[in-house]
Tab-separated table of C-alpha atoms in Angstrom:
chain	number	residue	atom	x	y	z
J	1131	MET	CA	5.006	-32.100	-160.126
J	1132	ASP	CA	1.304	-32.241	-161.685
J	1133	TRP	CA	0.043	-28.265	-162.115
J	1134	THR	CA	-3.678	-28.694	-161.373
J	1135	LEU	CA	-3.110	-30.884	-158.808
J	1136	LEU	CA	-1.025	-28.548	-156.467
J	1137	ILE	CA	-3.459	-26.223	-158.150
J	1138	ASP	CA	-6.928	-27.796	-156.580
J	1139	LYS	CA	-5.287	-28.567	-153.555
J	1140	SER	CA	-4.486	-25.047	-152.962
J	1141	ILE	CA	-7.276	-23.756	-153.294
J	1142	LEU	CA	-8.805	-26.810	-151.428
J	1143	VAL	CA	-6.636	-25.442	-148.519
J	1144	LEU	CA	-8.143	-22.120	-148.951
J	1145	VAL	CA	-12.085	-23.101	-148.952
J	1146	VAL	CA	-10.544	-25.209	-145.332
J	1147	PHE	CA	-9.185	-22.533	-143.936
J	1148	ALA	CA	-11.928	-19.964	-144.427
J	1149	ILE	CA	-14.323	-22.585	-143.392
J	1150	SER	CA	-13.024	-23.529	-140.417
J	1151	LEU	CA	-12.387	-19.482	-139.661
J	1152	GLY	CA	-16.180	-18.482	-140.206
J	1153	VAL	CA	-17.576	-21.873	-138.531
J	1154	ALA	CA	-15.040	-19.994	-135.346
J	1155	ALA	CA	-16.077	-16.942	-136.078
J	1156	TYR	CA	-19.556	-17.574	-135.641
J	1157	ALA	CA	-19.264	-20.654	-133.383
J	1158	THR	CA	-18.483	-17.673	-130.702
J	1159	TYR	CA	-22.030	-16.436	-131.543
J	1160	GLY	CA	-23.622	-20.187	-130.812
J	1161	GLU	CA	-22.219	-19.792	-127.307
J	1162	ARG	CA	-22.654	-16.896	-127.033
J	1163	LYS	CA	-26.757	-17.535	-128.213
J	1164	ILE	CA	-26.578	-21.068	-127.164
J	1165	ALA	CA	-25.968	-19.844	-123.033
J	1166	ALA	CA	-28.105	-17.332	-123.097
J	1167	VAL	CA	-31.587	-20.146	-123.863
J	1168	ILE	CA	-29.911	-21.873	-120.764
J	1169	GLN	CA	-29.441	-19.902	-118.891
J	1170	ASP	CA	-32.508	-17.426	-119.517
J	1171	ARG	CA	-30.751	-14.659	-121.116
J	1172	ILE	CA	-31.420	-13.048	-124.153
J	1173	GLY	CA	-27.811	-13.418	-125.616
J	1174	PRO	CA	-26.112	-10.782	-127.401
J	1175	ASN	CA	-29.241	-8.676	-129.651
J	1176	ARG	CA	-27.591	-5.060	-129.934
J	1177	ALA	CA	-24.795	-5.598	-133.424
J	1178	GLY	CA	-27.590	-6.082	-135.970
J	1179	PRO	CA	-29.997	-8.887	-136.819
J	1180	PHE	CA	-30.677	-10.962	-133.951
J	1181	GLY	CA	-26.605	-9.776	-132.721
J	1182	LEU	CA	-25.947	-11.565	-136.356
J	1183	LEU	CA	-22.755	-8.891	-136.566
J	1184	GLN	CA	-21.252	-9.666	-133.022
J	1185	PRO	CA	-18.423	-11.385	-133.809
J	1186	LEU	CA	-17.467	-9.051	-136.285
J	1187	ALA	CA	-17.445	-6.172	-133.502
J	1188	ASP	CA	-15.533	-9.050	-131.585
J	1189	GLY	CA	-13.310	-9.177	-134.843
J	1190	VAL	CA	-13.095	-5.505	-134.608
J	1191	LYS	CA	-12.147	-4.471	-130.526
J	1192	PHE	CA	-9.507	-7.592	-130.617
J	1193	PHE	CA	-7.250	-6.251	-133.189
J	1194	LEU	CA	-8.659	-2.313	-132.099
J	1195	LYS	CA	-7.361	-3.205	-128.114
J	1196	GLU	CA	-3.707	-2.091	-127.208
J	1197	ASP	CA	-0.736	-4.957	-127.852
J	1198	ILE	CA	0.608	-5.586	-123.811
J	1199	THR	CA	4.258	-7.593	-123.806
J	1200	PRO	CA	4.529	-7.932	-119.808
J	1201	THR	CA	8.160	-6.284	-119.130
J	1202	GLY	CA	9.823	-9.937	-117.728
J	1203	ALA	CA	8.183	-11.732	-120.665
J	1204	ASP	CA	10.204	-13.174	-123.586
J	1205	LYS	CA	9.343	-11.801	-126.504
J	1206	PHE	CA	10.054	-13.792	-129.623
J	1207	LEU	CA	7.613	-16.288	-127.030
J	1208	PHE	CA	5.101	-14.561	-125.842
J	1209	VAL	CA	4.080	-13.443	-129.787
J	1210	LEU	CA	4.706	-17.799	-130.698
J	1211	GLY	CA	2.539	-18.766	-128.051
J	1212	PRO	CA	-0.106	-17.900	-129.533
J	1213	ALA	CA	0.600	-18.459	-133.358
J	1214	LEU	CA	1.580	-21.771	-132.700
J	1215	PHE	CA	-0.966	-22.675	-130.913
J	1216	ILE	CA	-3.382	-21.515	-133.935
J	1217	ILE	CA	-1.680	-23.445	-136.545
J	1218	THR	CA	-1.546	-25.926	-135.048
J	1219	ALA	CA	-5.380	-25.790	-134.440
J	1220	LEU	CA	-5.905	-25.289	-138.346
J	1221	MET	CA	-3.228	-28.180	-139.192
J	1222	THR	CA	-5.121	-30.997	-138.497
J	1223	SER	CA	-8.273	-30.971	-140.846
J	1224	ALA	CA	-5.915	-31.190	-143.680
J	1225	VAL	CA	-7.082	-34.689	-143.705
J	1226	ILE	CA	-10.792	-35.030	-143.882
J	1227	PRO	CA	-13.176	-36.282	-146.064
J	1228	TRP	CA	-15.555	-33.290	-146.618
J	1229	GLY	CA	-17.584	-35.473	-149.262
J	1230	HIS	CA	-17.861	-36.950	-152.021
J	1231	SER	CA	-15.480	-35.821	-155.123
J	1232	PHE	CA	-16.785	-33.325	-157.465
J	1233	PHE	CA	-16.275	-34.357	-161.663
J	1234	ILE	CA	-15.744	-30.748	-163.702
J	1235	ASP	CA	-15.058	-32.235	-167.114
J	1236	GLY	CA	-14.549	-35.988	-165.637
J	1237	ARG	CA	-12.050	-34.339	-164.026
J	1238	GLU	CA	-11.862	-36.327	-160.482
J	1239	PHE	CA	-11.635	-32.910	-157.994
J	1240	SER	CA	-10.830	-34.866	-154.617
J	1241	LEU	CA	-12.786	-32.673	-152.052
J	1242	GLN	CA	-9.810	-33.367	-149.080
J	1243	VAL	CA	-6.349	-32.191	-149.382
J	1244	ALA	CA	-4.363	-34.575	-148.118
J	1245	ASP	CA	-5.580	-38.611	-148.242
J	1246	LEU	CA	-2.451	-39.654	-146.016
J	1247	ASN	CA	-1.496	-43.315	-145.644
J	1248	VAL	CA	-1.089	-42.999	-141.329
J	1249	GLY	CA	-3.936	-40.424	-141.496
J	1250	ILE	CA	-5.188	-40.581	-138.369
J	1251	LEU	CA	-1.466	-41.380	-136.997
J	1252	TYR	CA	-1.364	-38.028	-138.209
J	1253	ILE	CA	-3.886	-36.563	-136.858
J	1254	LEU	CA	-2.143	-37.725	-132.943
J	1255	ALA	CA	0.657	-36.365	-133.797
J	1256	VAL	CA	-0.518	-32.594	-134.677
J	1257	VAL	CA	-2.606	-33.353	-131.329
J	1258	SER	CA	0.559	-33.848	-129.191
J	1259	VAL	CA	2.107	-31.184	-130.414
J	1260	GLY	CA	-1.263	-28.713	-129.763
J	1261	GLY	CA	-0.054	-28.750	-126.422
J	1262	TYR	CA	3.240	-27.109	-127.122
J	1263	GLY	CA	1.616	-23.991	-128.026
J	1264	ILE	CA	-0.604	-23.393	-124.653
J	1265	MET	CA	2.407	-24.594	-122.475
J	1266	ILE	CA	5.725	-22.111	-124.036
J	1267	GLY	CA	1.895	-19.136	-124.121
J	1268	GLY	CA	1.817	-19.513	-120.509
J	1269	TRP	CA	5.446	-19.909	-119.629
J	1270	ALA	CA	6.891	-16.451	-121.787
J	1271	SER	CA	4.434	-14.313	-119.800
J	1272	ASN	CA	6.696	-15.044	-116.817
J	1273	ASN	CA	3.708	-14.449	-114.520
J	1274	LYS	CA	2.453	-17.375	-112.275
J	1275	PHE	CA	-1.317	-17.925	-112.892
J	1276	ALA	CA	-0.405	-17.941	-116.716
J	1277	LEU	CA	2.595	-21.469	-115.273
J	1278	MET	CA	-0.228	-22.978	-113.157
J	1279	GLY	CA	-2.164	-23.110	-116.601
J	1280	ALA	CA	0.263	-24.349	-119.478
J	1281	ILE	CA	1.554	-26.546	-116.763
J	1282	ARG	CA	-1.904	-27.665	-116.035
J	1283	ALA	CA	-2.832	-27.900	-119.840
J	1284	ALA	CA	0.544	-29.059	-120.119
J	1285	SER	CA	-0.327	-32.440	-117.650
J	1286	GLN	CA	-4.101	-32.644	-118.972
J	1287	MET	CA	-2.660	-32.741	-122.902
J	1288	ILE	CA	-0.666	-35.627	-122.056
J	1289	SER	CA	-2.629	-37.121	-119.589
J	1290	TYR	CA	-5.582	-37.209	-122.312
J	1291	GLU	CA	-3.400	-37.781	-125.134
J	1292	VAL	CA	-3.491	-42.035	-124.717
J	1293	PRO	CA	-7.013	-42.426	-124.461
J	1294	LEU	CA	-8.092	-40.492	-127.447
J	1295	GLY	CA	-4.400	-42.280	-129.129
J	1296	MET	CA	-6.188	-45.999	-127.734
J	1297	ALA	CA	-9.838	-45.283	-128.861
J	1298	LEU	CA	-8.706	-44.573	-132.143
J	1299	VAL	CA	-6.747	-48.051	-132.216
J	1300	ALA	CA	-9.528	-50.011	-131.274
J	1301	ILE	CA	-10.497	-47.916	-135.067
J	1302	MET	CA	-7.025	-49.186	-137.098
J	1303	LEU	CA	-8.252	-52.276	-136.472
J	1304	TYR	CA	-11.762	-52.676	-137.005
J	1305	SER	CA	-11.962	-50.494	-139.673
J	1306	ASN	CA	-8.242	-52.405	-141.472
J	1307	SER	CA	-7.135	-49.054	-142.241
J	1308	LEU	CA	-5.043	-46.238	-140.592
J	1309	SER	CA	-6.456	-43.291	-144.586
J	1310	LEU	CA	-9.391	-40.546	-143.271
J	1311	ARG	CA	-11.340	-41.883	-146.229
J	1312	ASP	CA	-11.489	-45.535	-146.028
J	1313	ILE	CA	-12.804	-45.054	-142.607
J	1314	VAL	CA	-15.540	-42.904	-143.984
J	1315	ASP	CA	-16.821	-45.469	-146.392
J	1316	MET	CA	-17.001	-48.923	-144.808
J	1317	GLN	CA	-19.158	-46.923	-143.114
J	1318	GLN	CA	-20.225	-46.494	-146.393
J	1319	GLY	CA	-25.361	-47.576	-145.501
J	1320	PHE	CA	-25.288	-46.752	-142.388
J	1321	ARG	CA	-22.514	-49.221	-140.168
J	1322	TRP	CA	-21.951	-46.050	-138.452
J	1323	ASN	CA	-18.923	-47.431	-136.458
J	1324	VAL	CA	-20.062	-45.875	-133.226
J	1325	PHE	CA	-22.511	-49.092	-133.486
J	1326	TYR	CA	-20.127	-51.422	-133.662
J	1327	GLN	CA	-17.961	-48.736	-131.192
J	1328	PRO	CA	-19.798	-47.276	-128.265
J	1329	LEU	CA	-16.969	-47.772	-125.952
J	1330	GLY	CA	-14.721	-46.166	-128.462
J	1331	PHE	CA	-16.361	-43.457	-128.565
J	1332	LEU	CA	-17.491	-42.534	-125.592
J	1333	LEU	CA	-13.854	-42.510	-124.821
J	1334	PHE	CA	-13.326	-40.336	-127.597
J	1335	LEU	CA	-15.782	-37.878	-126.722
J	1336	ILE	CA	-14.043	-36.943	-123.592
J	1337	CYS	CA	-10.327	-37.500	-124.697
J	1338	THR	CA	-11.524	-34.136	-127.527
J	1339	PHE	CA	-13.466	-32.315	-124.783
J	1340	ALA	CA	-10.586	-32.182	-122.655
J	1341	GLU	CA	-7.506	-31.897	-125.128
J	1342	CYS	CA	-9.828	-29.609	-126.422
J	1343	ASN	CA	-9.475	-28.008	-123.550
J	1344	ARG	CA	-13.253	-27.210	-122.564
J	1345	ALA	CA	-15.386	-27.615	-120.057
J	1346	PRO	CA	-15.830	-29.751	-117.526
J	1347	PHE	CA	-11.909	-29.986	-118.548
J	1348	ASP	CA	-11.204	-25.854	-118.516
J	1349	LEU	CA	-8.614	-26.304	-115.856
J	1350	PRO	CA	-5.773	-24.650	-117.882
J	1351	GLU	CA	-7.740	-21.731	-117.649
J	1352	SER	CA	-10.174	-21.480	-115.242
J	1353	GLU	CA	-11.008	-18.091	-114.537
J	1354	SER	CA	-12.569	-18.328	-110.846
J	1355	GLU	CA	-9.154	-20.163	-109.992
J	1356	LEU	CA	-6.320	-18.723	-112.185
J	1357	ILE	CA	-7.767	-15.407	-113.482
J	1358	GLY	CA	-7.788	-16.418	-117.003
J	1359	GLY	CA	-4.747	-18.955	-116.896
J	1360	TYR	CA	-2.157	-19.266	-119.349
J	1361	HIS	CA	-3.527	-16.397	-121.751
J	1362	THR	CA	-4.037	-13.760	-118.600
J	1363	GLU	CA	-1.387	-12.061	-119.373
J	1364	TYR	CA	-2.337	-11.775	-123.134
J	1365	SER	CA	-4.095	-8.419	-124.687
J	1366	SER	CA	-5.771	-7.664	-128.084
J	1367	MET	CA	-5.632	-9.811	-130.713
J	1368	LYS	CA	-3.138	-12.562	-128.981
J	1369	LEU	CA	-5.704	-13.055	-126.500
J	1370	GLY	CA	-7.994	-13.926	-129.751
J	1371	PHE	CA	-6.179	-15.790	-131.428
J	1372	PHE	CA	-5.363	-18.226	-128.266
J	1373	LEU	CA	-10.570	-17.887	-128.114
J	1374	PHE	CA	-9.689	-18.635	-131.496
J	1375	ALA	CA	-8.647	-21.338	-131.287
J	1376	GLU	CA	-10.676	-23.497	-128.888
J	1377	TYR	CA	-13.498	-23.092	-131.122
J	1378	ILE	CA	-11.455	-23.865	-134.257
J	1379	ASN	CA	-9.892	-26.999	-132.230
J	1380	MET	CA	-14.274	-27.346	-131.895
J	1381	PHE	CA	-15.078	-27.359	-134.628
J	1382	ILE	CA	-11.976	-29.704	-136.188
J	1383	SER	CA	-12.506	-32.269	-133.427
J	1384	SER	CA	-16.040	-32.300	-134.088
J	1385	ALA	CA	-15.690	-33.188	-137.130
J	1386	LEU	CA	-12.842	-35.323	-136.860
J	1387	ILE	CA	-16.198	-37.753	-134.701
J	1388	ALA	CA	-18.571	-37.068	-136.896
J	1389	CYS	CA	-15.814	-38.980	-139.885
J	1390	LEU	CA	-14.988	-41.917	-137.189
J	1391	TYR	CA	-18.200	-42.988	-135.925
J	1392	PHE	CA	-20.527	-41.134	-137.672
J	1393	GLY	CA	-20.403	-41.812	-141.208
J	1394	GLY	CA	-18.430	-38.932	-142.035
J	1395	TYR	CA	-20.365	-38.125	-145.269
J	1396	HIS	CA	-22.449	-40.520	-145.174
J	1397	PHE	CA	-26.343	-40.725	-144.514
J	1398	PRO	CA	-28.326	-43.974	-144.659
J	1399	GLY	CA	-30.360	-44.303	-148.636
J	1400	LEU	CA	-27.294	-41.363	-149.587
J	1401	ASP	CA	-27.063	-43.210	-153.344
J	1402	SER	CA	-29.856	-44.522	-153.179
J	1403	LEU	CA	-30.682	-41.777	-155.076
J	1404	GLY	CA	-29.146	-42.417	-157.906
J	1405	LEU	CA	-27.923	-37.883	-157.868
J	1406	HIS	CA	-25.723	-37.064	-161.132
J	1407	PRO	CA	-22.491	-36.898	-159.084
J	1408	ASN	CA	-22.236	-33.517	-158.208
J	1409	LEU	CA	-25.387	-32.965	-156.570
J	1410	LEU	CA	-24.523	-35.778	-154.408
J	1411	ALA	CA	-21.565	-34.455	-153.653
J	1412	VAL	CA	-22.190	-30.708	-152.037
J	1413	ILE	CA	-25.654	-32.808	-150.489
J	1414	SER	CA	-22.878	-35.335	-148.503
J	1415	ILE	CA	-20.499	-32.393	-147.696
J	1416	LEU	CA	-24.340	-30.416	-146.667
J	1417	VAL	CA	-24.738	-33.861	-144.207
J	1418	LEU	CA	-20.994	-33.686	-142.886
J	1419	PHE	CA	-21.818	-30.098	-141.739
J	1420	ALA	CA	-25.326	-31.068	-139.671
J	1421	LYS	CA	-23.250	-33.934	-138.348
J	1422	ILE	CA	-20.218	-31.369	-137.117
J	1423	LEU	CA	-22.824	-28.236	-135.831
J	1424	PHE	CA	-25.083	-30.854	-133.736
J	1425	PHE	CA	-21.410	-31.604	-132.364
J	1426	ILE	CA	-20.108	-28.086	-132.191
J	1427	PHE	CA	-23.399	-27.718	-130.107
J	1428	LEU	CA	-23.186	-30.701	-128.373
J	1429	PHE	CA	-20.064	-29.268	-126.911
J	1430	MET	CA	-21.197	-25.912	-125.769
J	1431	TRP	CA	-24.824	-28.131	-124.031
J	1432	VAL	CA	-21.613	-29.333	-121.300
J	1433	ARG	CA	-20.510	-26.879	-121.290
J	1434	TRP	CA	-22.817	-24.741	-119.706
J	1435	THR	CA	-24.897	-27.980	-117.387
J	1436	VAL	CA	-21.732	-29.030	-116.403
J	1437	PRO	CA	-19.691	-27.936	-113.847
J	1438	ARG	CA	-15.776	-27.839	-113.109
J	1439	PHE	CA	-13.651	-30.490	-112.307
J	1440	ARG	CA	-11.446	-30.338	-109.642
J	1441	TYR	CA	-7.247	-31.106	-110.350
J	1442	ASP	CA	-7.706	-34.891	-108.036
J	1443	GLN	CA	-11.171	-35.889	-109.791
J	1444	LEU	CA	-9.024	-35.006	-113.074
J	1445	MET	CA	-5.431	-37.048	-113.301
J	1446	ASN	CA	-7.922	-39.874	-111.832
J	1447	VAL	CA	-9.967	-39.849	-114.253
J	1448	GLY	CA	-7.839	-39.886	-116.746
J	1449	TRP	CA	-5.260	-41.613	-115.361
J	1450	LYS	CA	-7.248	-44.737	-113.804
J	1451	VAL	CA	-10.683	-44.696	-115.936
J	1452	LEU	CA	-10.455	-43.840	-119.409
J	1453	ILE	CA	-6.818	-45.912	-120.248
J	1454	PRO	CA	-7.607	-49.163	-118.239
J	1455	LEU	CA	-11.239	-48.785	-120.845
J	1456	SER	CA	-9.062	-48.286	-123.067
J	1457	ILE	CA	-7.086	-51.436	-123.287
J	1458	VAL	CA	-10.069	-53.405	-122.578
J	1459	ASN	CA	-11.750	-51.530	-125.745
J	1460	VAL	CA	-8.515	-52.621	-127.602
J	1461	LEU	CA	-9.059	-55.919	-126.856
J	1462	ILE	CA	-11.952	-57.103	-126.348
J	1463	THR	CA	-11.676	-55.650	-130.680
J	1464	GLY	CA	-9.421	-57.527	-130.650
J	1465	ALA	CA	-10.628	-60.357	-129.600
J	1466	TRP	CA	-14.032	-59.672	-131.023
J	1467	LEU	CA	-12.588	-59.373	-134.305
J	1468	THR	CA	-9.703	-62.816	-134.269
J	1469	PHE	CA	-13.285	-65.170	-132.792
J	1470	VAL	CA	-17.012	-63.318	-134.122
J	1471	LYS	CA	-15.982	-61.794	-137.150
Q	1247	MET	CA	12.942	-31.697	-156.303
Q	1248	ASP	CA	13.404	-34.109	-153.645
Q	1249	GLN	CA	17.800	-32.661	-153.981
Q	1250	LEU	CA	16.760	-28.703	-153.293
Q	1251	ILE	CA	13.734	-30.360	-150.661
Q	1252	PHE	CA	17.054	-32.672	-148.764
Q	1253	PHE	CA	19.811	-30.422	-148.392
Q	1254	SER	CA	17.101	-27.818	-146.944
Q	1255	LEU	CA	15.908	-29.590	-144.750
Q	1256	SER	CA	20.537	-30.801	-144.452
Q	1257	ALA	CA	20.697	-27.616	-143.465
Q	1258	LEU	CA	17.594	-26.457	-141.585
Q	1259	THR	CA	18.485	-30.202	-139.466
Q	1260	LEU	CA	21.779	-29.375	-138.559
Q	1261	LEU	CA	21.316	-24.631	-137.305
Q	1262	SER	CA	18.728	-26.145	-134.713
Q	1263	GLY	CA	21.276	-29.332	-133.771
Q	1264	LEU	CA	23.660	-26.556	-133.186
Q	1265	LEU	CA	21.174	-24.110	-131.648
Q	1266	THR	CA	20.316	-26.687	-129.601
Q	1267	VAL	CA	23.594	-27.190	-128.115
Q	1268	PHE	CA	24.839	-23.427	-127.772
Q	1269	SER	CA	22.076	-21.504	-127.011
Q	1270	ARG	CA	22.729	-19.346	-123.688
Q	1271	LYS	CA	18.459	-19.943	-121.946
Q	1272	SER	CA	17.537	-23.664	-121.148
Q	1273	MET	CA	13.529	-22.914	-123.142
Q	1274	TYR	CA	15.055	-21.719	-126.666
Q	1275	SER	CA	17.181	-25.200	-126.310
Q	1276	VAL	CA	14.688	-27.522	-125.881
Q	1277	LEU	CA	12.967	-26.121	-128.557
Q	1278	SER	CA	15.192	-25.568	-131.293
Q	1279	LEU	CA	16.541	-30.407	-130.405
Q	1280	ILE	CA	12.145	-30.611	-130.803
Q	1281	PHE	CA	12.166	-29.007	-134.873
Q	1282	CYS	CA	15.144	-30.247	-135.122
Q	1283	LEU	CA	13.245	-33.495	-134.573
Q	1284	PHE	CA	10.393	-32.306	-137.086
Q	1285	THR	CA	13.642	-32.166	-139.207
Q	1286	VAL	CA	14.168	-35.288	-139.327
Q	1287	ALA	CA	11.269	-36.742	-139.956
Q	1288	GLY	CA	10.780	-34.546	-142.861
Q	1289	HIS	CA	14.059	-37.042	-143.728
Q	1290	TYR	CA	11.973	-40.283	-143.649
Q	1291	ILE	CA	8.737	-38.839	-145.532
Q	1292	LEU	CA	11.763	-38.189	-148.185
Q	1293	LEU	CA	13.083	-41.547	-147.231
Q	1294	ASN	CA	8.706	-43.463	-147.512
Q	1295	ALA	CA	8.993	-44.231	-144.102
Q	1296	HIS	CA	5.317	-42.416	-143.443
Q	1297	PHE	CA	5.133	-44.232	-140.401
Q	1298	LEU	CA	8.616	-44.299	-138.589
Q	1299	ALA	CA	8.395	-40.331	-139.203
Q	1300	ILE	CA	5.210	-39.405	-137.647
Q	1301	THR	CA	5.821	-42.285	-135.512
Q	1302	HIS	CA	9.393	-39.708	-134.771
Q	1303	ILE	CA	6.553	-36.741	-134.397
Q	1304	ILE	CA	4.040	-38.938	-131.608
Q	1305	VAL	CA	6.598	-40.135	-129.600
Q	1306	TYR	CA	9.869	-37.454	-129.527
Q	1307	ALA	CA	7.716	-34.527	-129.895
Q	1308	GLY	CA	4.518	-34.775	-128.738
Q	1309	ALA	CA	5.888	-36.425	-125.485
Q	1310	ILE	CA	9.265	-36.957	-125.034
Q	1311	MET	CA	10.503	-33.351	-125.478
Q	1312	VAL	CA	6.544	-31.742	-123.292
Q	1313	LEU	CA	8.262	-33.354	-120.467
Q	1314	PHE	CA	11.300	-31.260	-121.153
Q	1315	LEU	CA	10.240	-28.897	-121.559
Q	1316	PHE	CA	7.936	-29.511	-118.412
Q	1317	VAL	CA	10.418	-30.266	-116.125
Q	1318	VAL	CA	12.792	-26.299	-117.565
Q	1319	MET	CA	9.668	-24.774	-116.937
Q	1320	LEU	CA	8.876	-25.465	-113.206
Q	1321	LEU	CA	12.889	-25.260	-112.627
Q	1322	ASN	CA	12.221	-21.719	-114.535
Q	1323	LEU	CA	15.312	-22.915	-116.341
Q	1324	ASN	CA	16.192	-18.559	-118.023
Q	1325	THR	CA	19.781	-17.863	-116.393
Q	1326	THR	CA	22.600	-19.785	-117.022
Q	1327	SER	CA	24.405	-20.969	-114.027
Q	1328	ASP	CA	28.112	-21.254	-116.098
Q	1329	LYS	CA	30.215	-20.316	-112.848
Q	1330	SER	CA	28.442	-22.838	-109.985
Q	1331	LYS	CA	29.823	-25.651	-112.663
Q	1332	ALA	CA	33.269	-26.463	-110.853
Q	1333	PHE	CA	36.378	-27.551	-112.962
Q	1334	TYR	CA	35.605	-30.962	-112.555
Q	1335	PHE	CA	32.161	-31.512	-114.465
Q	1336	ARG	CA	33.652	-29.329	-117.523
Q	1337	ALA	CA	36.269	-32.091	-117.549
Q	1338	ALA	CA	33.871	-34.656	-117.701
Q	1339	ALA	CA	32.127	-33.349	-120.033
Q	1340	VAL	CA	34.351	-33.366	-122.376
Q	1341	SER	CA	35.516	-35.500	-122.366
Q	1342	GLY	CA	32.408	-37.674	-122.333
Q	1343	ALA	CA	31.703	-35.491	-125.356
Q	1344	GLY	CA	35.470	-37.192	-127.588
Q	1345	MET	CA	34.950	-38.994	-126.454
Q	1346	LEU	CA	31.046	-40.036	-128.087
Q	1347	PHE	CA	32.827	-37.779	-131.195
Q	1348	LEU	CA	35.077	-40.672	-130.935
Q	1349	VAL	CA	32.933	-43.402	-131.412
Q	1350	LEU	CA	31.448	-41.417	-134.743
Q	1351	ILE	CA	34.587	-41.450	-136.356
Q	1352	ALA	CA	34.496	-45.252	-135.907
Q	1353	SER	CA	31.095	-45.695	-136.961
Q	1354	LEU	CA	31.182	-43.031	-139.669
Q	1355	LYS	CA	34.375	-43.573	-141.279
Q	1356	SER	CA	34.013	-46.815	-143.302
Q	1357	THR	CA	30.838	-45.505	-144.618
Q	1358	THR	CA	31.662	-44.034	-148.673
Q	1359	LEU	CA	30.359	-40.175	-148.545
Q	1360	GLY	CA	27.763	-40.682	-152.270
Q	1361	ALA	CA	25.496	-38.404	-154.069
Q	1362	TYR	CA	21.734	-38.884	-152.571
Q	1363	TYR	CA	19.600	-40.976	-154.472
Q	1364	ALA	CA	15.259	-41.080	-154.139
Q	1365	PRO	CA	15.241	-44.720	-152.619
Q	1366	THR	CA	13.779	-47.080	-155.316
Q	1367	ASP	CA	11.529	-49.184	-153.404
Q	1368	THR	CA	8.425	-46.414	-152.135
Q	1369	GLY	CA	6.122	-49.041	-150.204
Q	1370	MET	CA	9.089	-49.086	-147.598
Q	1371	GLY	CA	7.875	-47.015	-145.290
Q	1372	VAL	CA	3.635	-48.816	-145.465
Q	1373	VAL	CA	2.903	-49.803	-142.216
Q	1374	GLU	CA	1.915	-52.972	-142.763
Q	1375	HIS	CA	5.319	-53.271	-144.456
Q	1376	VAL	CA	6.639	-52.331	-141.244
Q	1377	GLY	CA	3.994	-54.315	-139.506
Q	1378	LYS	CA	5.164	-57.705	-141.067
Q	1379	ARG	CA	8.243	-57.316	-140.450
Q	1380	LEU	CA	7.939	-56.180	-136.784
Q	1381	PHE	CA	6.034	-59.527	-136.782
Q	1382	THR	CA	7.937	-62.193	-138.939
Q	1383	ASP	CA	11.630	-61.052	-139.023
Q	1384	TYR	CA	12.087	-59.199	-136.017
Q	1385	LEU	CA	9.570	-60.954	-133.844
Q	1386	LEU	CA	11.986	-61.808	-131.066
Q	1387	PRO	CA	13.953	-57.821	-130.518
Q	1388	PHE	CA	10.566	-56.536	-130.758
Q	1389	GLU	CA	8.664	-58.326	-127.849
Q	1390	ILE	CA	11.502	-58.131	-125.529
Q	1391	SER	CA	11.503	-54.314	-125.892
Q	1392	SER	CA	8.305	-54.735	-125.226
Q	1393	ILE	CA	9.498	-56.258	-121.179
Q	1394	LEU	CA	12.081	-53.792	-121.435
Q	1395	PHE	CA	10.094	-50.978	-121.790
Q	1396	LEU	CA	7.832	-53.104	-119.209
Q	1397	SER	CA	10.133	-52.901	-116.709
Q	1398	ALA	CA	10.779	-49.629	-117.244
Q	1399	MET	CA	7.694	-48.433	-116.161
Q	1400	ILE	CA	6.864	-50.640	-112.786
Q	1401	GLY	CA	10.526	-49.609	-111.792
Q	1402	SER	CA	9.157	-45.665	-112.312
Q	1403	VAL	CA	6.255	-46.713	-110.477
Q	1404	LEU	CA	7.699	-47.955	-107.260
Q	1405	LEU	CA	10.257	-45.385	-107.763
Q	1406	ALA	CA	7.678	-43.261	-107.233
Q	1407	LYS	CA	5.898	-44.208	-104.315
Q	1408	LYS	CA	8.654	-44.980	-102.938
Q	1409	GLU	CA	9.644	-41.506	-101.988
Q	1410	LYS	CA	6.080	-40.595	-100.841
Q	1411	LYS	CA	5.539	-42.390	-97.379
């Protein structure tokens, strides 16, 4: 066992963890501000300058609220639900390459926790396990609305996992690798996958919206019909975990979209500048985060623009439109790779 | 190190497997089965079969067990209903399990219990290797199983449509 590697990776894990939580916290603030701008309101402006301390105030509020466990609830599973949900939300970040490597004392310091040779499949595995938190939480609440929300979440996640996986299959075919580092490095010099996989990108984007339970696919929690869906019975920080995990999911999904389709940390002309490797690493991280922030903004923009789907529409779109399209996309990619390239 | 991981994983696998069978609540039964599948995936990783481990999680823990959980949730099978089971039902269950046990003993009889050893071929479970094997040495079984899946899919769609009329 190489101890320096272990220490390097532990530091990186902690940093990524802290950044994910920080971005998620400020995404809640960003969402309220963007909603305010779109609806011609002012938004949070009381806590600190421009309301910048609002996430902190929200966090304190979550911790201080009374923590209620319903009488008929399954005590153990009621706690396990939100815990699982936030763990799976944080797990995906392990395979994302955050930037070029740092070089300190001639030693390479990779900005990727684990360069798995099955990186993309790891993402699929975590996504497919992600639904359990909602299902367990919704069921353990012993509430009809919560159960309905949980069942909707489960069926939605199963349905949209299929086109998501097929979109990833096209990416695997095209880049000839399952490692995210390879896929990102292949897009060096503005050869972004989105130009070669436009349909795949669209499918992936729609499916990530569904997997994150974001509007227009927020049926599991739809406030106006299910009161709050799977987290109806939750209060205090357990509710906080559910809400927070949604924003972490959004952050990680944006990072994935940036890595898979928009060149990750690459930027046209970045390599021709001839910069010092460490400076290059810093710039590459900033470039990736700019892309991520844009996609987080896109998530919010769509939420406050598009109305919610009806349940049967959701299933129709998933099974009758997205899955055939994703299969066509894989076929076209395969044919193109065999006959043209 | 490997040995330590192997033994703790095996203990967890056995424990969760036993919990699956002995849990009074079906929800806990399903959840321990999911945990059991994860520990089995851990064993695959120890054997350097990363691809197999990940697909194992995607297919079993991610897809099939969600459906199990779905059914348990919908039927709300939380209360045990031991009394409703008739004697012949129990007898059938016991004899079925006994027969399975017999088959297991027969298959395990010829194996020898050796010490745990780490796999030497590290590239064994890599995707390229698995793919090459599937499309050369095992092409026929691979294709036949895909036809089997297709027929199962068509069959289930047909059954679902029949019920609607």
